[in-house]
Each structure stands twice: as structure tokens, then as C-alpha cells.
CSV table of C-alpha atoms and ligand atoms in Angstrom, one decimal:
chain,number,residue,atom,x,y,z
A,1330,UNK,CA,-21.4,11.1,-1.7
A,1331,UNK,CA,-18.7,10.2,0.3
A,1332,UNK,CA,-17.4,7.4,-1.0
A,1333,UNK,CA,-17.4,9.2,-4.5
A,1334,UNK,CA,-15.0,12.4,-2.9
A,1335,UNK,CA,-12.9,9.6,-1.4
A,1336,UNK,CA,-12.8,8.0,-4.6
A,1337,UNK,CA,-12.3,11.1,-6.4
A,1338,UNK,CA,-9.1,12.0,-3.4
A,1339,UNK,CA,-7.5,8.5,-4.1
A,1340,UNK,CA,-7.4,8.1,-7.6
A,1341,UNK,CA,-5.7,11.9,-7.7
A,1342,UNK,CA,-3.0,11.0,-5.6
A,1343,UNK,CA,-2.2,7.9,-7.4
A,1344,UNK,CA,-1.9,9.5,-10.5
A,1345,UNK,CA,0.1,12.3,-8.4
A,1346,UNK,CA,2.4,9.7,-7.2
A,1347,UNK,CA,3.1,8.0,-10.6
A,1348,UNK,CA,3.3,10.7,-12.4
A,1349,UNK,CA,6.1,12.1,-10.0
A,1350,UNK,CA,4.1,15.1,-9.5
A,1351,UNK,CA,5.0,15.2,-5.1
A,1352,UNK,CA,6.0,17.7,-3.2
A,1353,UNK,CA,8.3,18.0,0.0
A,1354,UNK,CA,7.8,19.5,3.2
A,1355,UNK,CA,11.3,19.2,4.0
A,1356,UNK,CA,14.4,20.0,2.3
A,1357,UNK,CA,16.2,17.0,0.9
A,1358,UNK,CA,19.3,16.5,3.1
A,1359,UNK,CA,21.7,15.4,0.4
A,1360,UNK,CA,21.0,18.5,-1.8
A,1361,UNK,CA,24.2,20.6,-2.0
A,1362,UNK,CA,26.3,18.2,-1.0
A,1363,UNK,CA,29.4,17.8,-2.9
A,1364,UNK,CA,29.1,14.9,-5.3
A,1365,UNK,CA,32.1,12.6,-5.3
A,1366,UNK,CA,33.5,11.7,-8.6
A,1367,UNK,CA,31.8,8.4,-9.5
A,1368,UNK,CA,32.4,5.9,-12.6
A,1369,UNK,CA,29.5,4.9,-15.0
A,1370,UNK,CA,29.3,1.6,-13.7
A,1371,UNK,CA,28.9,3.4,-10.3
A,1372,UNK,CA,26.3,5.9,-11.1
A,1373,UNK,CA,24.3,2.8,-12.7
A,1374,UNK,CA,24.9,1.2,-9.7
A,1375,UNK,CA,23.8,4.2,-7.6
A,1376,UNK,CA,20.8,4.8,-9.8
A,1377,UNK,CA,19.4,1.2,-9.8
A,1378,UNK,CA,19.5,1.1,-5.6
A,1379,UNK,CA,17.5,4.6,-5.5
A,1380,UNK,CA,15.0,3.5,-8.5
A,1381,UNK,CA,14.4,0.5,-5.8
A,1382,UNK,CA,14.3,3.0,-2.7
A,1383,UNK,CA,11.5,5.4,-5.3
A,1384,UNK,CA,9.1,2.3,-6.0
A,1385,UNK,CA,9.7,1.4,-2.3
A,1386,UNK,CA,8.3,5.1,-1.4
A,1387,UNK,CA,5.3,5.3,-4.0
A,1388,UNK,CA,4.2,1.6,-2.5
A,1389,UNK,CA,4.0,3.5,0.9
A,1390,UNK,CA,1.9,6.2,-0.4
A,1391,UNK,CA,-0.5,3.7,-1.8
A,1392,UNK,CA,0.2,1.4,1.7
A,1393,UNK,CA,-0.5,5.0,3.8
A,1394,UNK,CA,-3.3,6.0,2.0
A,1395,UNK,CA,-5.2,2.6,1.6
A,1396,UNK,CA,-4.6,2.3,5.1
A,1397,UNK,CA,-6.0,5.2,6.5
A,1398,UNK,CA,-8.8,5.3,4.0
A,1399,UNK,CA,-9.7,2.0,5.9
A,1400,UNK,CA,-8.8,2.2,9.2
A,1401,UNK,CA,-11.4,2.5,11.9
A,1402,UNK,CA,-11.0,5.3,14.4
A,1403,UNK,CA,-9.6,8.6,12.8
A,1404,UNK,CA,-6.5,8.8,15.7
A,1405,UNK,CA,-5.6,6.0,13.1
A,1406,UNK,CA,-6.6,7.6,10.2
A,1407,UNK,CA,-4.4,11.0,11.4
A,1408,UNK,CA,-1.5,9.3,12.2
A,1409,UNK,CA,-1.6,7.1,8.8
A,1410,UNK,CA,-1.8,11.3,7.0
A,1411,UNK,CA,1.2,12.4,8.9
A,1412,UNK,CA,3.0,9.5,8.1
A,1413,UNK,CA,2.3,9.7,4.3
A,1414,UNK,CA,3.6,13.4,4.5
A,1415,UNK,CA,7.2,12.5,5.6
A,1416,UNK,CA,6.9,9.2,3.6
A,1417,UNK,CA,6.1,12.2,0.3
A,1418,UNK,CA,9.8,13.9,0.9
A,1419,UNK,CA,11.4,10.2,0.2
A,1420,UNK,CA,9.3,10.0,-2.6
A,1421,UNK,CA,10.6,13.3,-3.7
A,1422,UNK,CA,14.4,12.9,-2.2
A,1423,UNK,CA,14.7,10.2,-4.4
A,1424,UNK,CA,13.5,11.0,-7.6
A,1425,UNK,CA,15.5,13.9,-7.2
A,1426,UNK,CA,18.2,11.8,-6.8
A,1427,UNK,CA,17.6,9.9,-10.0
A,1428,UNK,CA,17.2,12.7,-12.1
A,1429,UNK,CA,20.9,14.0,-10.9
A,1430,UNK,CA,22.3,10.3,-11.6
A,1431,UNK,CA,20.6,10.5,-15.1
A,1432,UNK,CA,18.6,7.8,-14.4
A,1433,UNK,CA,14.4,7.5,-14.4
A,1434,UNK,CA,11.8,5.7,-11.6
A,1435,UNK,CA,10.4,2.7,-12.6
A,1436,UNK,CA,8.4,2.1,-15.7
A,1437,UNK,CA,6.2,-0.3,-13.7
A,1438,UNK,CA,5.3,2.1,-11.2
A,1439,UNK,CA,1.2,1.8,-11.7
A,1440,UNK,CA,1.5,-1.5,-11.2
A,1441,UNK,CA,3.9,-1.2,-7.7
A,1442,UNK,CA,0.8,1.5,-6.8
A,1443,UNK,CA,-1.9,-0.4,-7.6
A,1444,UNK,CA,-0.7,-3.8,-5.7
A,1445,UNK,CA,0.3,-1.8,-2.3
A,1446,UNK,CA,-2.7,-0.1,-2.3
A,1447,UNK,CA,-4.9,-3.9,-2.8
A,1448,UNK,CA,-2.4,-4.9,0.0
A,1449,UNK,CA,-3.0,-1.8,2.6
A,1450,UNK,CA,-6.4,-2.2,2.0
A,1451,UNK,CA,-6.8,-5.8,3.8
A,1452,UNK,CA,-4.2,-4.8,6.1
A,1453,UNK,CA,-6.7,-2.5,7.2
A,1454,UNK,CA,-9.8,-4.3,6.9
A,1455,UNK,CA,-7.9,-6.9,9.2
A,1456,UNK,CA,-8.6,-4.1,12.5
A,1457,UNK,CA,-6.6,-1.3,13.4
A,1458,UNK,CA,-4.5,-3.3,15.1
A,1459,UNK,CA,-3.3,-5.7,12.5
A,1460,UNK,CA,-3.4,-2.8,10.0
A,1461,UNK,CA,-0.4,-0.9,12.4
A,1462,UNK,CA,0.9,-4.4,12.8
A,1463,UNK,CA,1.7,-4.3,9.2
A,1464,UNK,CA,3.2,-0.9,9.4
A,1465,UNK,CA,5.6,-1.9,12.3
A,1466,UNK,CA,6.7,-5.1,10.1
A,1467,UNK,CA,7.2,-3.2,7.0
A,1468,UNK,CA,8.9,-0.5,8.4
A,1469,UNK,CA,11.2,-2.8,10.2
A,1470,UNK,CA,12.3,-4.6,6.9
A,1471,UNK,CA,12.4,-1.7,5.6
A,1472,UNK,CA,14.7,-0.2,8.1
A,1473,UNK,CA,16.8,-3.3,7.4
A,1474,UNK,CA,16.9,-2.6,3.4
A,1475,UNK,CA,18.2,0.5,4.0
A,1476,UNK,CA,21.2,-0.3,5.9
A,1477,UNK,CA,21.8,-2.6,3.6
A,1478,UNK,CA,21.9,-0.1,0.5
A,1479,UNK,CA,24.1,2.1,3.2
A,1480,UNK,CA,26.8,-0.6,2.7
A,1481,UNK,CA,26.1,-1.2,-1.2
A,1482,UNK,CA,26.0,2.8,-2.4
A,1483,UNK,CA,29.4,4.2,-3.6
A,1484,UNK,CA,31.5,5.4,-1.1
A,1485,UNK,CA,31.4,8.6,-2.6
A,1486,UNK,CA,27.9,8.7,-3.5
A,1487,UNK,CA,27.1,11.9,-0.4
A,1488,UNK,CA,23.9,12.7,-2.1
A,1489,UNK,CA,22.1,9.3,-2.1
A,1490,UNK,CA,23.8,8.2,1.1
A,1491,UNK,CA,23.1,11.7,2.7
A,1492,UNK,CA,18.7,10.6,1.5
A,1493,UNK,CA,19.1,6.9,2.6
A,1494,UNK,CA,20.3,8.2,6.0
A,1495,UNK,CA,17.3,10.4,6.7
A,1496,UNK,CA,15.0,8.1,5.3
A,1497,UNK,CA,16.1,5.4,8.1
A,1498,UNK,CA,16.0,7.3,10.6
A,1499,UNK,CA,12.0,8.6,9.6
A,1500,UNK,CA,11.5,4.8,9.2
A,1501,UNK,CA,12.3,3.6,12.7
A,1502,UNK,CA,10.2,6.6,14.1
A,1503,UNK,CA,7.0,5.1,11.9
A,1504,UNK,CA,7.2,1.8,13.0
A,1505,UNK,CA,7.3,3.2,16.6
A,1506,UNK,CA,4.9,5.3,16.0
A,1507,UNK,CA,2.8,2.7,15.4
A,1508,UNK,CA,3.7,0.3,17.9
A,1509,UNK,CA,2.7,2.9,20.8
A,1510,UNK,CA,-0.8,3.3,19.1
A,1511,UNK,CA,-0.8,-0.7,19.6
A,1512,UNK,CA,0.6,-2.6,16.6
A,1513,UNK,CA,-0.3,-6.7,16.7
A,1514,UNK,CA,2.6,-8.3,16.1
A,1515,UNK,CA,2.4,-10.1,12.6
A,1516,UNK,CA,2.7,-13.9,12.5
A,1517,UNK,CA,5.9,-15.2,11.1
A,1518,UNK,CA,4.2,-16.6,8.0
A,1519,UNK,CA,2.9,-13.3,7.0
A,1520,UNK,CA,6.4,-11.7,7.9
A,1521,UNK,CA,8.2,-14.1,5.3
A,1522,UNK,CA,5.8,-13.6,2.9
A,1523,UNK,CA,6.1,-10.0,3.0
A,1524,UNK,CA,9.8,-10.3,2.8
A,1525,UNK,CA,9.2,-12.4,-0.6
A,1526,UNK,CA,7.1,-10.0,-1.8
A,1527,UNK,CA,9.8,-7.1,-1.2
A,1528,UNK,CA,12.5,-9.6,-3.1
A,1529,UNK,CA,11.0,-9.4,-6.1
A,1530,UNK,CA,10.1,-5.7,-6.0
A,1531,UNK,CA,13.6,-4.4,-5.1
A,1532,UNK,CA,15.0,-7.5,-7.7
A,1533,UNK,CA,12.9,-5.9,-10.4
A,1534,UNK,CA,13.1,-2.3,-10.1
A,1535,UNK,CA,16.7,-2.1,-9.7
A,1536,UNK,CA,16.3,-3.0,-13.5
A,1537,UNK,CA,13.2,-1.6,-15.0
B,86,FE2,FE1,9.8,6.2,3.4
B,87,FE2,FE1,7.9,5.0,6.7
């Protein structure tokens, strides 16, 4: 009966999360900031890097909840559920963000869903500590991506740059988080791998 409630509580959220129907506990930090006057091109621009930095947050939802669905002691499990809360204002942040640029969130977003939550699921099968192992990794590249897209966003762009910021800095506190409850470190095959994996996501949904 439990498995069928669990079911029942996973398949909601991911047609929460697809459907953009999230909620934030938080108030997103580039709301009310004056927007800088920026060109098409820009706002196209602008738009494609936060579509990538929305599919990047509704993978962690289906990461975070796979995850802690599967891992083995519920300190895990907690911590994996206070994660995905912060992890929900990007989400939202975001898709805010893209509905001011008039822009959308990615038409393949089942499928982004549906593959991070295969993926969290062996991460977590793999032990508690190769499942945090995967969280500190992630989180590190992602940490990385964003400081990237800090450089690539319009200058002007306060809104979106004003997200990005906030979202880095909740980042680096996840993979920490996760390191002091004992993250493995991953081996370097599985690192690059991962990285690949991230190309083609942020290569695609900048686009569609
Ligand atoms: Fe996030
Ligand atoms: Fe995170």
C-alpha cells in the first residue's frame, strides 16, 4: 500500500513540475528589479540561457525526489526534501523569468523529467553514499554552469542575473550539504560522463 501512495506522490509531482504548476517558498530576488533595456537578439539570448537553467531545475526535482524516494536512512531521505524545496523556487524563479522575456520552458520537458528521475534512481540504489556523491558532483558542475551563464547574460539583464546569483549560491550550500552527510567522491569516468550528459541538455534546450 505503500508503494502505491509513493507512486501515487511521484507521478503528481511530475506532472506538477512539467506542467509549471510550483510554488516558491521564497521570494524571487530579481523581481522588481529594474529591467535594463535589452535588444531582441538579447532577450532571445537571455531567454534561451534561463530555458537551460528551467530544464536544469525540473531535472533536480526529478534527481531530488528519485533520490530520496530511494535512499536508505530517512536523515537522507529529509535532507533530499529540503533540498527539493529551495531547488522548487529556481524552478519557479526561472519560469518567471521566461514568461517576462516572452519566451516558454522547454517543450521536451517530460522527457528531461523522466531521464533524471531513471538517473537519481540508480544513484540511489548505488548506497547513500554514492547517491550524495552524485549530488556533490552535480551541484559542483552545476555551480560551474552558472558562472558561466553570469558572464554570457546581458549586462543589463538585473532580473535573470539577480536569479542566477541566488541560485549559485543555494547550489554550493547543497553540494556541502551533502558532503558533511558523507558524499563518495565520484570516479572520474562517471564525472565526464555526467558532464556529457549536461552538454547535450543545456545544447538542446537553449533551442527547444
Ligand atoms: Fe537549483
Ligand atoms: Fe541544488
Amino acid at each position: 500500500m505503500q508503494f502505491v501512495d509513493e507512486l501515487i506522490a511521484d507521478v503528481d509531482k511530475a506532472l506538477r513540475v512539467i506542467n509549471g504548476v510550483v510554488f516558491e517558498s521564497r521570494p524571487n530576488p530579481g523581481r522588481g528589479l529594474p529591467d535594463g533595456v535589452m535588444s531582441e537578439a538579447e532577450k532571445r539570448h537571455a531567454a534561451g540561457l534561463m530555458r537551460v537553467n528551467n530544464v536544469g531545475e525540473v531535472c533536480a526535482q526529478a534527481l531530488y525526489d528519485a533520490q530520496g524516494r530511494f535512499a536508505q536512512t530517512p536523515e537522507i531521505k529529509k535532507a533530499f526534501a529540503h533540498a527539493g524545496i529551495e531547488e522548487e523556487d529556481h524552478l519557479a524563479w526561472t519560469a518567471e523569468r521566461l514568461r517576462e522575456l516572452g519566451s516558454h520552458t522547454s517543450l521536451l520537458n517530460p522527457l528531461w523529467y523522466g531521464g533524471a528521475y531513471v538517473l537519481g534512481s540508480i544513484a540511489a540504489r548505488l548506497g547513500d553514499a554514492r547517491n550524495l556523491g552524485f549530488v556533490s558532483e552535480t551541484e559542483r558542475q552545476v555551480e560551474h554552469h552558472l558562472l558561466g551563464h553570469l558572464d554570457k547574460l546581458p549586462a543589463q539583464d538585473n532580473r535573470s542575473r539577480a536569479i542566477v546569483d541566488q541560485m549559485r549560491i543555494d547550489e554550493i550550500e547543497h553540494g556541502q550539504a551533502a558532503r558533511d552527510l558523507g558524499a563518495a567522491e565520484m570516479p572520474a569516468p562517471v564525472k565526464g560522463l555526467m558532464k556529457a550528459m549536461a552538454k547535450v541538455m543545456t545544447t538542446v534546450a537553449y533551442r527547444i
